[in-house]
Rosetta silent file (secondary structure, phi, psi, omega in degrees, C-alpha in Angstrom):
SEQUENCE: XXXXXXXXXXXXXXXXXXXXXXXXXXXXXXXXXXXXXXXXXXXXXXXXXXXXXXXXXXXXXXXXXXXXXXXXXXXXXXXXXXXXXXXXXXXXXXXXXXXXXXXXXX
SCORE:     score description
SCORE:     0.000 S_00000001
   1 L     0.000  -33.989 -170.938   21.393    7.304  -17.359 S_00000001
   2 H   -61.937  -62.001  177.787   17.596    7.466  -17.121 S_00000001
   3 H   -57.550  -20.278  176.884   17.166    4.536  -19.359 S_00000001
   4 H   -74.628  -59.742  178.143   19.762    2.436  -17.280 S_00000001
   5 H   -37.711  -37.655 -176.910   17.932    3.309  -14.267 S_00000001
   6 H   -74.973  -52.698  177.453   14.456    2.193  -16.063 S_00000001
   7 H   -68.791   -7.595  171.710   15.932   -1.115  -17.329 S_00000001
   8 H   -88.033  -28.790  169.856   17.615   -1.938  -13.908 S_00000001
   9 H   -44.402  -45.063 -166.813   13.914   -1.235  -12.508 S_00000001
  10 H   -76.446  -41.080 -172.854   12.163   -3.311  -14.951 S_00000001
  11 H   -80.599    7.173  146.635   14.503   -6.484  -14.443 S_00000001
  12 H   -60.980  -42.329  173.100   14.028   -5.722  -10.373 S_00000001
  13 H   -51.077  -63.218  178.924   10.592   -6.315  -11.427 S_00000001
  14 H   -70.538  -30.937  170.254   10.336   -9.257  -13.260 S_00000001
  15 H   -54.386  -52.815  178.210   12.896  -11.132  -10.934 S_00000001
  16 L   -86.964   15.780  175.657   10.717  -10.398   -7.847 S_00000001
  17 L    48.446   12.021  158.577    7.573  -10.360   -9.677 S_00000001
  18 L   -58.855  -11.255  177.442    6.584   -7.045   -8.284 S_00000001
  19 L   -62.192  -22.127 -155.552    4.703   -5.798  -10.976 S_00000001
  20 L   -74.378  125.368  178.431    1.623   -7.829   -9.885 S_00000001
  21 L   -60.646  109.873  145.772   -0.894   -5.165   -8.970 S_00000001
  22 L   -68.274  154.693  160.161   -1.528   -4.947   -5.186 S_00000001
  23 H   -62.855  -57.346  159.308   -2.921   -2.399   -2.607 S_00000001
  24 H   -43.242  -42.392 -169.984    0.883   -1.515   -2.314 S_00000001
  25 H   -54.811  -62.994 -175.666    1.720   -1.792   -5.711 S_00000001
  26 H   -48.854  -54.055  146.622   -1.329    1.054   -5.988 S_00000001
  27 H   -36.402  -60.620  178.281   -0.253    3.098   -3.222 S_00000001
  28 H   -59.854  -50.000 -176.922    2.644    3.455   -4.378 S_00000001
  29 H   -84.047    0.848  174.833    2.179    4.384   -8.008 S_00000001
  30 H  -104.217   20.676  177.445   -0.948    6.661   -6.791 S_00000001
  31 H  -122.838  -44.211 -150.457    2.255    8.397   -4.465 S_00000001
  32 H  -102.510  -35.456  166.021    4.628    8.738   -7.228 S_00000001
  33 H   -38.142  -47.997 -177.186    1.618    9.820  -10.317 S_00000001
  34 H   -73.114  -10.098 -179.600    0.831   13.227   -7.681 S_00000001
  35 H   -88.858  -47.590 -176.033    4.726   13.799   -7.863 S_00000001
  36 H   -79.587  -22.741  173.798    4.939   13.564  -11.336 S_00000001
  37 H   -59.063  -61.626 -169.005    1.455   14.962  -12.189 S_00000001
  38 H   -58.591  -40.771 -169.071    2.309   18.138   -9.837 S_00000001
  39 H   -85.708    2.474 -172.474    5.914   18.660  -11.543 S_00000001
  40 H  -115.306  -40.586 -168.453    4.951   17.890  -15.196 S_00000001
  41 H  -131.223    7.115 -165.891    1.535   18.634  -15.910 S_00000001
  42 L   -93.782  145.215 -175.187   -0.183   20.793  -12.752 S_00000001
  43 L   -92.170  147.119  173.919   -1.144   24.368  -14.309 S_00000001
  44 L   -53.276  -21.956  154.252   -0.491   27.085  -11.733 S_00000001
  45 L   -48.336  -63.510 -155.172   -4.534   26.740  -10.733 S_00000001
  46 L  -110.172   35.345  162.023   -4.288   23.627  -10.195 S_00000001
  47 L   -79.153  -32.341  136.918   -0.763   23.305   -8.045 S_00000001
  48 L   -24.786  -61.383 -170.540   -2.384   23.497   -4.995 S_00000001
  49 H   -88.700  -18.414  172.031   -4.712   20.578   -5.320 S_00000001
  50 H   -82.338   -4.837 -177.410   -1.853   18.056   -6.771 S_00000001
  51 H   -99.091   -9.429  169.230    0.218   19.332   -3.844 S_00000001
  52 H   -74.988  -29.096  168.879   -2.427   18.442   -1.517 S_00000001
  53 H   -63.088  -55.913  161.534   -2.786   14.670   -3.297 S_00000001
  54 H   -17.878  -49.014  164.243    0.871   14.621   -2.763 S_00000001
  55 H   -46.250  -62.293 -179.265    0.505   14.831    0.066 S_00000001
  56 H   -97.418  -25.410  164.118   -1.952   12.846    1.134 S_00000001
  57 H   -56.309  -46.610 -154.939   -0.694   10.067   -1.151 S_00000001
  58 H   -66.619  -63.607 -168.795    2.513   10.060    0.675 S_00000001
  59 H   -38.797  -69.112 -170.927    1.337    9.659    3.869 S_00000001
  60 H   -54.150  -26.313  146.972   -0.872    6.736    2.997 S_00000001
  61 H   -32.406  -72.553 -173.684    2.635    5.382    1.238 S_00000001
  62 H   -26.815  -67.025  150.015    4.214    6.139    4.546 S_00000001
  63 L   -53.645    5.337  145.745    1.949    3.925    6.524 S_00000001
  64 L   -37.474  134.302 -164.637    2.447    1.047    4.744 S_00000001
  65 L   -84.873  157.560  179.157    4.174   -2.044    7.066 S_00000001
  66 L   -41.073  -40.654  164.675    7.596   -2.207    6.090 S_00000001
  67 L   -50.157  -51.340  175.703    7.142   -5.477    4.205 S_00000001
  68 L   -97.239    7.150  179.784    4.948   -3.977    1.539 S_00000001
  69 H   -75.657  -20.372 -151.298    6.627   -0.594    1.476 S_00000001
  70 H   -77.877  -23.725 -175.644    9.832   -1.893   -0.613 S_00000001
  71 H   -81.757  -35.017 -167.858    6.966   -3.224   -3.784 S_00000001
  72 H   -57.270  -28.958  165.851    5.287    0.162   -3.354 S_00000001
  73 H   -43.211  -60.067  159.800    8.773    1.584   -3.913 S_00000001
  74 H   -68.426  -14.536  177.357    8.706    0.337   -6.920 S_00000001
  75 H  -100.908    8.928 -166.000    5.922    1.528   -8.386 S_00000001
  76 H  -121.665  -17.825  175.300    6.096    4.987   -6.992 S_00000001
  77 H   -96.974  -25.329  144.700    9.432    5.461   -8.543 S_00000001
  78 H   -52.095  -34.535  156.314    8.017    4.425  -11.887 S_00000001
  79 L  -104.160   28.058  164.815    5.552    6.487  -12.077 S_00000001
  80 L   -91.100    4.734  174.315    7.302    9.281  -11.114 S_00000001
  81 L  -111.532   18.087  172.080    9.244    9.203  -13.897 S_00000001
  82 L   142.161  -14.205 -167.458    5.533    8.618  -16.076 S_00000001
  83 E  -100.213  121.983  158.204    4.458    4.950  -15.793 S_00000001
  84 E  -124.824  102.922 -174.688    1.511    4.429  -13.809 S_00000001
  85 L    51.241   25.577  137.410    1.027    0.885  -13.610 S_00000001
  86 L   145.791   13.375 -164.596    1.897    0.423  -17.171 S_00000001
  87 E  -112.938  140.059  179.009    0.101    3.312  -18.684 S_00000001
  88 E   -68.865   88.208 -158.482    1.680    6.484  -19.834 S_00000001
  89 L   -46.391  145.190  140.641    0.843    9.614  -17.463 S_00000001
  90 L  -168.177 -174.191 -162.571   -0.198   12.587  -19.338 S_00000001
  91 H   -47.555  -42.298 -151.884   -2.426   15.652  -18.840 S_00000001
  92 H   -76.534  -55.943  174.292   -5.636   13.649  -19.493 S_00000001
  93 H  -107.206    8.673  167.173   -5.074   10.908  -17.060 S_00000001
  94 H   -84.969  -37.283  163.658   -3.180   13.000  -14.492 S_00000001
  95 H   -30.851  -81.680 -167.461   -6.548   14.812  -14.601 S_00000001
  96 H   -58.737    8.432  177.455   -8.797   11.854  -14.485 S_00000001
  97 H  -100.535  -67.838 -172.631   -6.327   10.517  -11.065 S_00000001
  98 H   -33.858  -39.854  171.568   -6.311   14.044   -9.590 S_00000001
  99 H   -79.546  -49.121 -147.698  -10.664   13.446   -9.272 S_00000001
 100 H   -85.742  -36.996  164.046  -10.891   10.257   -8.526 S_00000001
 101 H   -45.711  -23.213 -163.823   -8.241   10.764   -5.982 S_00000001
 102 H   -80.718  -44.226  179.186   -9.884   13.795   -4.664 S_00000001
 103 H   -59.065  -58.933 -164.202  -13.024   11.670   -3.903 S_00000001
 104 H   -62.624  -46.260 -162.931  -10.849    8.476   -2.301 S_00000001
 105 H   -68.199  -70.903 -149.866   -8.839   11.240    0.078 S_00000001
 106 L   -92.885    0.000    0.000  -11.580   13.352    1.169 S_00000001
């Protein structure tokens, strides 16, 4: 089911050419990386500060005009299930998002 879901995503993509990296595109996959960072890889130390990126990711997701929310969509549901903007999430670059987010937020 997962994989159907990924391959109806990817050919959403390429018909409507959403993959092309954006400020929405980024939003979005920097929204859906703190969901999958906090449920996959945050250590109980550090559950707190991915639930605060979460957070604050969404919101800027949130605020998005309506137009650009639906590519942002896409990308936020991709990397929530690991792809962030074509790169494979794992501790190591959920790390290195979790600072540099921490900087961009605050």
């Amino acid at each position: 089911m997962k994989l159907i879901k990924t391959l109806s995503l990817a050919l959403i993509v390429l018909a409507t050419n959403a993959y092309a990296i954006t400020d929405a595109s980024k939003v979005g996959a920097n929204a859906g990386a703190m969901v999958y960072c906090y449920d996959h890889v945050a250590s109980s130390d550090q559950r707190s500060k991915y639930q605060v990126l979460k957070l604050q990711s969404y919101e800027q997701y949130k605020d998005l005009p309506s137009n650009e929310r639906a590519r942002a969509l896409l990308m936020k549901k991709a990397a929530e299930d690991g792809d962030y903007l074509g790169d494979r999430l794992d501790k190591r670059r959920c790390d290195s998002l979790r600072k540099m987010f921490h900087i961009q937020y605050n």
